[in-house]
PDB file of C-alpha atoms in Angstrom:
ATOM      1  CA  MET A   1      -8.207 -18.342 -14.481  1.00 35.00           C
ATOM      2  CA  SER A   2      -7.478 -15.800 -11.793  1.00 39.00           C
ATOM      3  CA  LYS A   3      -4.404 -13.640 -12.203  1.00 47.00           C
ATOM      4  CA  PHE A   4      -2.601 -11.739  -9.474  1.00 48.00           C
ATOM      5  CA  PHE A   5       0.273  -9.344  -9.954  1.00 53.00           C
ATOM      6  CA  THR A   6       2.386  -7.354  -7.514  1.00 55.00           C
ATOM      7  CA  LEU A   7       4.993  -4.667  -7.847  1.00 54.00           C
ATOM      8  CA  LEU A   8       7.252  -2.950  -5.317  1.00 47.00           C
ATOM      9  CA  LEU A   9       9.706  -0.061  -5.325  1.00 40.00           C
ATOM     10  CA  LEU A  10      13.456  -0.222  -4.857  1.00 34.00           C
ATOM     11  CA  SER A  11      14.817   1.452  -1.719  1.00 33.00           C
ATOM     12  CA  VAL A  12      17.945   2.785  -0.034  1.00 28.00           C
ATOM     13  CA  PRO A  13      18.624   3.051   3.730  1.00 26.00           C
ATOM     14  CA  ILE A  14      17.249   6.228   5.325  1.00 22.00           C
ATOM     15  CA  LEU A  15      16.425   7.622   8.747  1.00 23.00           C
ATOM     16  CA  LEU A  16      13.412   9.860   9.212  1.00 22.00           C
ATOM     17  CA  ILE A  17      11.470  11.147  12.219  1.00 22.00           C
ATOM     18  CA  SER A  18       7.776  10.423  12.594  1.00 25.00           C
ATOM     19  CA  CYS A  19       5.197  12.109  14.795  1.00 27.00           C
ATOM     20  CA  GLY A  20       2.064  10.955  16.577  1.00 32.00           C
ATOM     21  CA  GLY A  21      -1.374  10.365  15.136  1.00 40.00           C
ATOM     22  CA  THR A  22      -4.575   8.367  15.421  1.00 40.00           C
ATOM     23  CA  GLY A  23      -5.874   5.039  14.159  1.00 57.00           C
ATOM     24  CA  TYR A  24      -8.021   4.227  11.127  1.00 52.00           C
ATOM     25  CA  HIS A  25     -10.809   6.627  10.228  1.00 55.00           C
ATOM     26  CA  GLU A  26     -12.920   7.373   7.201  1.00 56.00           C
ATOM     27  CA  ASP A  27     -11.427  10.057   4.957  1.00 56.00           C
ATOM     28  CA  MET A  28     -13.956  12.644   3.853  1.00 46.00           C
ATOM     29  CA  SER A  29     -11.491  14.350   1.497  1.00 57.00           C
ATOM     30  CA  ILE A  30     -11.589  11.569  -1.117  1.00 65.00           C
ATOM     31  CA  GLU A  31     -14.060  12.208  -3.925  1.00 70.00           C
ATOM     32  CA  GLU A  32     -15.819   8.955  -4.887  1.00 72.00           C
ATOM     33  CA  SER A  33     -19.135   7.768  -6.199  1.00 83.00           C
ATOM     34  CA  PRO A  34     -21.301   6.142  -3.490  1.00 88.00           C
ATOM     35  CA  GLU A  35     -20.582   2.650  -4.877  1.00 86.00           C
ATOM     36  CA  ALA A  36     -16.830   3.234  -5.192  1.00 87.00           C
ATOM     37  CA  LYS A  37     -16.741   4.856  -1.740  1.00 88.00           C
ATOM     38  CA  THR A  38     -18.362   1.826  -0.093  1.00 91.00           C
ATOM     39  CA  LEU A  39     -16.099  -0.638  -1.899  1.00 91.00           C
ATOM     40  CA  ASN A  40     -12.965   1.346  -1.063  1.00 92.00           C
ATOM     41  CA  GLU A  41     -13.974   1.872   2.566  1.00 93.00           C
ATOM     42  CA  ILE A  42     -14.719  -1.808   3.226  1.00 94.00           C
ATOM     43  CA  ASN A  43     -11.657  -3.190   1.478  1.00 95.00           C
ATOM     44  CA  ARG A  44      -9.096  -0.716   2.714  1.00 95.00           C
ATOM     45  CA  LYS A  45     -10.293  -1.060   6.326  1.00 96.00           C
ATOM     46  CA  ASP A  46     -10.149  -4.852   6.076  1.00 97.00           C
ATOM     47  CA  ALA A  47      -6.680  -4.604   4.526  1.00 97.00           C
ATOM     48  CA  PHE A  48      -5.486  -2.163   7.204  1.00 98.00           C
ATOM     49  CA  ASP A  49      -6.841  -4.257  10.083  1.00 98.00           C
ATOM     50  CA  TYR A  50      -5.385  -7.475   8.705  1.00 98.00           C
ATOM     51  CA  LEU A  51      -1.986  -5.883   8.082  1.00 98.00           C
ATOM     52  CA  ASN A  52      -1.856  -4.563  11.643  1.00 98.00           C
ATOM     53  CA  ALA A  53      -2.831  -7.987  12.998  1.00 98.00           C
ATOM     54  CA  VAL A  54       0.065  -9.640  11.157  1.00 98.00           C
ATOM     55  CA  ARG A  55       2.495  -6.919  12.240  1.00 98.00           C
ATOM     56  CA  ASN A  56       1.391  -7.411  15.866  1.00 97.00           C
ATOM     57  CA  LYS A  57       1.940 -11.206  15.937  1.00 98.00           C
ATOM     58  CA  PRO A  58       3.759 -12.273  12.761  1.00 98.00           C
ATOM     59  CA  ALA A  59       4.579 -15.824  13.854  1.00 98.00           C
ATOM     60  CA  SER A  60       0.933 -16.642  14.586  1.00 98.00           C
ATOM     61  CA  PHE A  61       0.095 -16.148  10.888  1.00 98.00           C
ATOM     62  CA  SER A  62       2.721 -18.575   9.590  1.00 98.00           C
ATOM     63  CA  ASP A  63       0.312 -21.488   9.179  1.00 98.00           C
ATOM     64  CA  GLU A  64      -2.468 -19.372   7.693  1.00 97.00           C
ATOM     65  CA  LEU A  65      -0.172 -17.812   5.097  1.00 98.00           C
ATOM     66  CA  GLY A  66       1.959 -20.893   4.517  1.00 98.00           C
ATOM     67  CA  ILE A  67       5.231 -19.066   5.160  1.00 98.00           C
ATOM     68  CA  ASP A  68       7.636 -18.929   8.108  1.00 98.00           C
ATOM     69  CA  LEU A  69       7.230 -15.631   9.958  1.00 98.00           C
ATOM     70  CA  SER A  70       8.752 -16.882  13.216  1.00 97.00           C
ATOM     71  CA  GLY A  71      11.789 -14.650  12.830  1.00 96.00           C
ATOM     72  CA  VAL A  72       9.860 -11.487  11.959  1.00 98.00           C
ATOM     73  CA  VAL A  73       9.973  -8.799  14.656  1.00 97.00           C
ATOM     74  CA  THR A  74       6.731  -7.315  15.956  1.00 97.00           C
ATOM     75  CA  ARG A  75       6.167  -3.758  14.748  1.00 97.00           C
ATOM     76  CA  ASN A  76       4.015  -0.927  16.079  1.00 93.00           C
ATOM     77  CA  GLN A  77       0.445  -0.582  14.917  1.00 96.00           C
ATOM     78  CA  LEU A  78       0.285   1.537  11.807  1.00 97.00           C
ATOM     79  CA  ILE A  79      -1.221   5.013  12.070  1.00 97.00           C
ATOM     80  CA  TRP A  80      -3.809   5.889   9.445  1.00 97.00           C
ATOM     81  CA  SER A  81      -2.886   8.904   7.326  1.00 96.00           C
ATOM     82  CA  ALA A  82      -5.569  10.748   5.364  1.00 95.00           C
ATOM     83  CA  GLU A  83      -2.890  12.160   3.046  1.00 95.00           C
ATOM     84  CA  LEU A  84      -1.432   8.749   2.248  1.00 96.00           C
ATOM     85  CA  ALA A  85      -4.914   7.267   1.871  1.00 96.00           C
ATOM     86  CA  LYS A  86      -5.882   9.891  -0.696  1.00 94.00           C
ATOM     87  CA  ALA A  87      -2.656   9.379  -2.644  1.00 96.00           C
ATOM     88  CA  ALA A  88      -3.161   5.601  -2.514  1.00 97.00           C
ATOM     89  CA  TYR A  89      -6.777   5.775  -3.682  1.00 95.00           C
ATOM     90  CA  ASP A  90      -5.928   8.178  -6.486  1.00 95.00           C
ATOM     91  CA  LYS A  91      -3.152   5.828  -7.642  1.00 97.00           C
ATOM     92  CA  ALA A  92      -5.337   2.703  -7.541  1.00 96.00           C
ATOM     93  CA  LYS A  93      -8.081   4.514  -9.446  1.00 95.00           C
ATOM     94  CA  ASP A  94      -5.642   5.957 -11.971  1.00 96.00           C
ATOM     95  CA  MET A  95      -4.188   2.513 -12.742  1.00 97.00           C
ATOM     96  CA  ALA A  96      -7.670   1.113 -13.290  1.00 95.00           C
ATOM     97  CA  GLU A  97      -9.004   4.023 -15.334  1.00 95.00           C
ATOM     98  CA  ARG A  98      -5.910   4.400 -17.519  1.00 96.00           C
ATOM     99  CA  ASN A  99      -5.318   0.644 -17.669  1.00 95.00           C
ATOM    100  CA  TYR A 100      -1.690   0.382 -16.538  1.00 96.00           C
ATOM    101  CA  PHE A 101       0.104  -1.284 -13.623  1.00 96.00           C
ATOM    102  CA  ALA A 102       3.336   0.384 -12.503  1.00 95.00           C
ATOM    103  CA  HIS A 103       4.884   2.571  -9.813  1.00 94.00           C
ATOM    104  CA  VAL A 104       5.407   5.331 -12.353  1.00 96.00           C
ATOM    105  CA  ASP A 105       2.299   6.622 -14.092  1.00 97.00           C
ATOM    106  CA  PRO A 106       2.092   7.254 -17.851  1.00 97.00           C
ATOM    107  CA  ASP A 107       3.056  10.891 -17.225  1.00 97.00           C
ATOM    108  CA  GLY A 108       6.306   9.865 -15.537  1.00 97.00           C
ATOM    109  CA  TYR A 109       5.280  10.610 -11.933  1.00 96.00           C
ATOM    110  CA  GLY A 110       6.146   8.236  -9.081  1.00 96.00           C
ATOM    111  CA  MET A 111       4.603   7.999  -5.631  1.00 95.00           C
ATOM    112  CA  ASN A 112       7.187  10.059  -3.742  1.00 94.00           C
ATOM    113  CA  TYR A 113       6.047  13.045  -5.794  1.00 94.00           C
ATOM    114  CA  LYS A 114       2.352  12.213  -5.300  1.00 94.00           C
ATOM    115  CA  ILE A 115       2.721  11.553  -1.563  1.00 94.00           C
ATOM    116  CA  ASN A 116       4.441  14.906  -1.124  1.00 92.00           C
ATOM    117  CA  ALA A 117       1.833  16.661  -3.267  1.00 92.00           C
ATOM    118  CA  ALA A 118      -0.934  15.166  -1.107  1.00 92.00           C
ATOM    119  CA  GLY A 119       0.497  16.953   1.943  1.00 92.00           C
ATOM    120  CA  PHE A 120       2.587  14.181   3.496  1.00 94.00           C
ATOM    121  CA  ASP A 121       5.964  15.927   3.580  1.00 90.00           C
ATOM    122  CA  LEU A 122       8.978  13.849   2.586  1.00 90.00           C
ATOM    123  CA  ALA A 123      12.643  14.748   3.033  1.00 86.00           C
ATOM    124  CA  ASP A 124      14.198  16.608   0.122  1.00 89.00           C
ATOM    125  CA  TYR A 125      16.655  13.806  -0.650  1.00 88.00           C
ATOM    126  CA  LEU A 126      13.707  11.492  -1.336  1.00 88.00           C
ATOM    127  CA  MET A 127      12.714  13.739  -4.215  1.00 91.00           C
ATOM    128  CA  PRO A 128      15.655  13.191  -6.619  1.00 90.00           C
ATOM    129  CA  SER A 129      13.291  12.964  -9.582  1.00 93.00           C
ATOM    130  CA  LYS A 130       9.580  13.025 -10.274  1.00 94.00           C
ATOM    131  CA  SER A 131       9.613   9.241 -10.824  1.00 95.00           C
ATOM    132  CA  ALA A 132      11.096   8.288  -7.414  1.00 93.00           C
ATOM    133  CA  ASN A 133       9.368   5.592  -5.307  1.00 92.00           C
ATOM    134  CA  HIS A 134      10.232   4.455  -1.772  1.00 92.00           C
ATOM    135  CA  PHE A 135       6.971   3.785   0.073  1.00 94.00           C
ATOM    136  CA  GLU A 136       4.528   1.976  -2.209  1.00 96.00           C
ATOM    137  CA  SER A 137       3.406  -1.611  -2.717  1.00 96.00           C
ATOM    138  CA  ILE A 138       0.759  -2.261  -5.364  1.00 96.00           C
ATOM    139  CA  ALA A 139      -1.173  -5.312  -6.458  1.00 95.00           C
ATOM    140  CA  ALA A 140      -3.814  -6.105  -9.042  1.00 94.00           C
ATOM    141  CA  GLY A 141      -5.908  -9.171  -9.668  1.00 91.00           C
ATOM    142  CA  THR A 142      -8.951 -10.582 -11.402  1.00 81.00           C
ATOM    143  CA  ASN A 143     -11.964 -12.478 -10.060  1.00 76.00           C
ATOM    144  CA  ARG A 144     -12.954 -12.220  -6.356  1.00 72.00           C
ATOM    145  CA  ASN A 145     -10.030 -10.305  -4.920  1.00 87.00           C
ATOM    146  CA  THR A 146     -10.506  -8.279  -1.737  1.00 94.00           C
ATOM    147  CA  GLY A 147      -8.302  -5.941   0.245  1.00 95.00           C
ATOM    148  CA  GLU A 148      -7.514  -8.643   2.806  1.00 96.00           C
ATOM    149  CA  ILE A 149      -6.696 -11.242   0.137  1.00 95.00           C
ATOM    150  CA  MET A 150      -4.389  -8.794  -1.609  1.00 96.00           C
ATOM    151  CA  ILE A 151      -2.536  -8.038   1.632  1.00 97.00           C
ATOM    152  CA  GLN A 152      -2.114 -11.776   2.161  1.00 96.00           C
ATOM    153  CA  GLN A 153      -0.663 -12.193  -1.324  1.00 95.00           C
ATOM    154  CA  LEU A 154       1.701  -9.243  -0.880  1.00 96.00           C
ATOM    155  CA  ILE A 155       3.006 -10.701   2.386  1.00 97.00           C
ATOM    156  CA  ILE A 156       3.381 -14.187   0.890  1.00 97.00           C
ATOM    157  CA  ASP A 157       5.267 -12.581  -2.032  1.00 95.00           C
ATOM    158  CA  LYS A 158       5.246 -15.720  -4.164  1.00 93.00           C
ATOM    159  CA  GLY A 159       7.720 -15.526  -7.023  1.00 92.00           C
ATOM    160  CA  ILE A 160       9.509 -12.463  -5.622  1.00 92.00           C
ATOM    161  CA  PRO A 161      13.033 -13.565  -4.558  1.00 94.00           C
ATOM    162  CA  SER A 162      13.727 -10.296  -2.704  1.00 94.00           C
ATOM    163  CA  LEU A 163      10.487 -10.601  -0.656  1.00 96.00           C
ATOM    164  CA  GLY A 164      10.252  -6.859  -1.116  1.00 94.00           C
ATOM    165  CA  HIS A 165       6.522  -6.560  -0.409  1.00 95.00           C
ATOM    166  CA  ARG A 166       6.787  -8.596   2.790  1.00 97.00           C
ATOM    167  CA  LYS A 167       9.722  -6.506   3.997  1.00 97.00           C
ATOM    168  CA  HIS A 168       7.877  -3.288   3.206  1.00 96.00           C
ATOM    169  CA  LEU A 169       4.554  -4.194   4.819  1.00 98.00           C
ATOM    170  CA  LEU A 170       6.015  -5.868   7.915  1.00 98.00           C
ATOM    171  CA  GLY A 171       8.839  -3.354   8.466  1.00 97.00           C
ATOM    172  CA  MET A 172      11.568  -5.961   8.083  1.00 97.00           C
ATOM    173  CA  THR A 173      14.417  -3.617   7.064  1.00 95.00           C
ATOM    174  CA  CYS A 174      16.050  -0.583   8.661  1.00 93.00           C
ATOM    175  CA  PHE A 175      14.469   1.540   5.949  1.00 90.00           C
ATOM    176  CA  TRP A 176      10.895   0.589   6.881  1.00 93.00           C
ATOM    177  CA  ALA A 177      11.238  -0.557  10.506  1.00 94.00           C
ATOM    178  CA  ASP A 178      10.013   2.711  12.014  1.00 89.00           C
ATOM    179  CA  ALA A 179       7.661   3.744   9.204  1.00 93.00           C
ATOM    180  CA  GLU A 180       4.352   4.026  11.054  1.00 93.00           C
ATOM    181  CA  TYR A 181       2.025   5.963   8.770  1.00 96.00           C
ATOM    182  CA  CYS A 182      -0.229   4.094   6.377  1.00 98.00           C
ATOM    183  CA  GLY A 183      -2.783   4.802   3.694  1.00 97.00           C
ATOM    184  CA  ILE A 184      -4.512   2.243   1.488  1.00 97.00           C
ATOM    185  CA  GLY A 185      -6.613   2.688  -1.617  1.00 96.00           C
ATOM    186  CA  PHE A 186      -8.759   0.061  -3.366  1.00 96.00           C
ATOM    187  CA  TYR A 187     -10.500   0.392  -6.723  1.00 95.00           C
ATOM    188  CA  LYS A 188     -12.505  -1.942  -8.926  1.00 94.00           C
ATOM    189  CA  LYS A 189     -13.089  -1.413 -12.624  1.00 93.00           C
ATOM    190  CA  PRO A 190     -14.678  -4.237 -14.612  1.00 92.00           C
ATOM    191  CA  GLY A 191     -13.236  -4.356 -18.117  1.00 91.00           C
ATOM    192  CA  SER A 192      -9.804  -3.119 -17.103  1.00 92.00           C
ATOM    193  CA  THR A 193      -6.850  -5.492 -17.414  1.00 92.00           C
ATOM    194  CA  TYR A 194      -6.878  -6.695 -13.786  1.00 94.00           C
ATOM    195  CA  THR A 195     -10.278  -5.467 -12.466  1.00 93.00           C
ATOM    196  CA  HIS A 196      -9.136  -4.982  -8.819  1.00 95.00           C
ATOM    197  CA  TYR A 197      -6.309  -2.645  -7.808  1.00 96.00           C
ATOM    198  CA  ILE A 198      -4.809  -1.881  -4.409  1.00 97.00           C
ATOM    199  CA  CYS A 199      -2.144   0.603  -3.403  1.00 97.00           C
ATOM    200  CA  VAL A 200      -0.518   0.403   0.043  1.00 98.00           C
ATOM    201  CA  MET A 201       1.559   3.300   1.344  1.00 97.00           C
ATOM    202  CA  ILE A 202       3.682   2.996   4.481  1.00 97.00           C
ATOM    203  CA  ALA A 203       5.838   6.054   4.994  1.00 94.00           C
ATOM    204  CA  LYS A 204       7.450   8.519   7.398  1.00 89.00           C
ATOM    205  CA  HIS A 205       7.417  12.290   7.665  1.00 82.00           C
ATOM    206  CA  LYS A 206      10.636  14.193   7.119  1.00 74.00           C
TER     207      LYS A 206
END
C-alpha cells in the first residue's frame, strides 16, 4: 500500500522585500551522481512548472485536484533560486540518507538556518534559533511518486485542517503572498522509510 506523508512549518506574519531574478534553470552547484542528478532535475522541474501553473490559474485546477480553488488569488510566477534549490536538495537527500522526516534535522538545525547558510539571506528576526522554520514544505511517499504528484498532494493537503501546505505553496496568507523565490529538491532512496522525498522552499530575501 502506498503511503504519503507531508509536513509544514508554523509561521508568523512578516514583511520582507524581494528583488528580481530569472526563471527555472539547471543548478550546476549541486553535487550529485549522474543518476540522482537526472532524477532530481526531471522531478523538480516538473514540480516547479506544475506549481506555477496552479498559482497562475488556481480555479482551473479545482476539478483536477478535487478541491475548490475558486477563491484563491492568482500569484506571480515563482523565480527559481539556485541557493534555495541547493538547500532543498540537500534537505531531501539528508532525510533519505539519514532516514528521518522532519523540518528539524537530527542535529537540531531547521531550514531557516540552512537557507541562510546556502547564501539566501534572511532577516535577522527569522533566525531566533537554529531550529527555526518559515519557508519549507516537505513530503515523502512510497511507490511511484513524482515531483508533480507530490505537489498535487501538498496542495490538496488531505488530513491537514490548517491547509498549511496549500497556503504556503499558493501564497494564500500575508506571510507568503509576496514570496517569489523558489527552490525544489527531489531525492529517491530505495530501502529508506518513504523512498521518495521532496523539499519545496518558497522564500523572500531580507
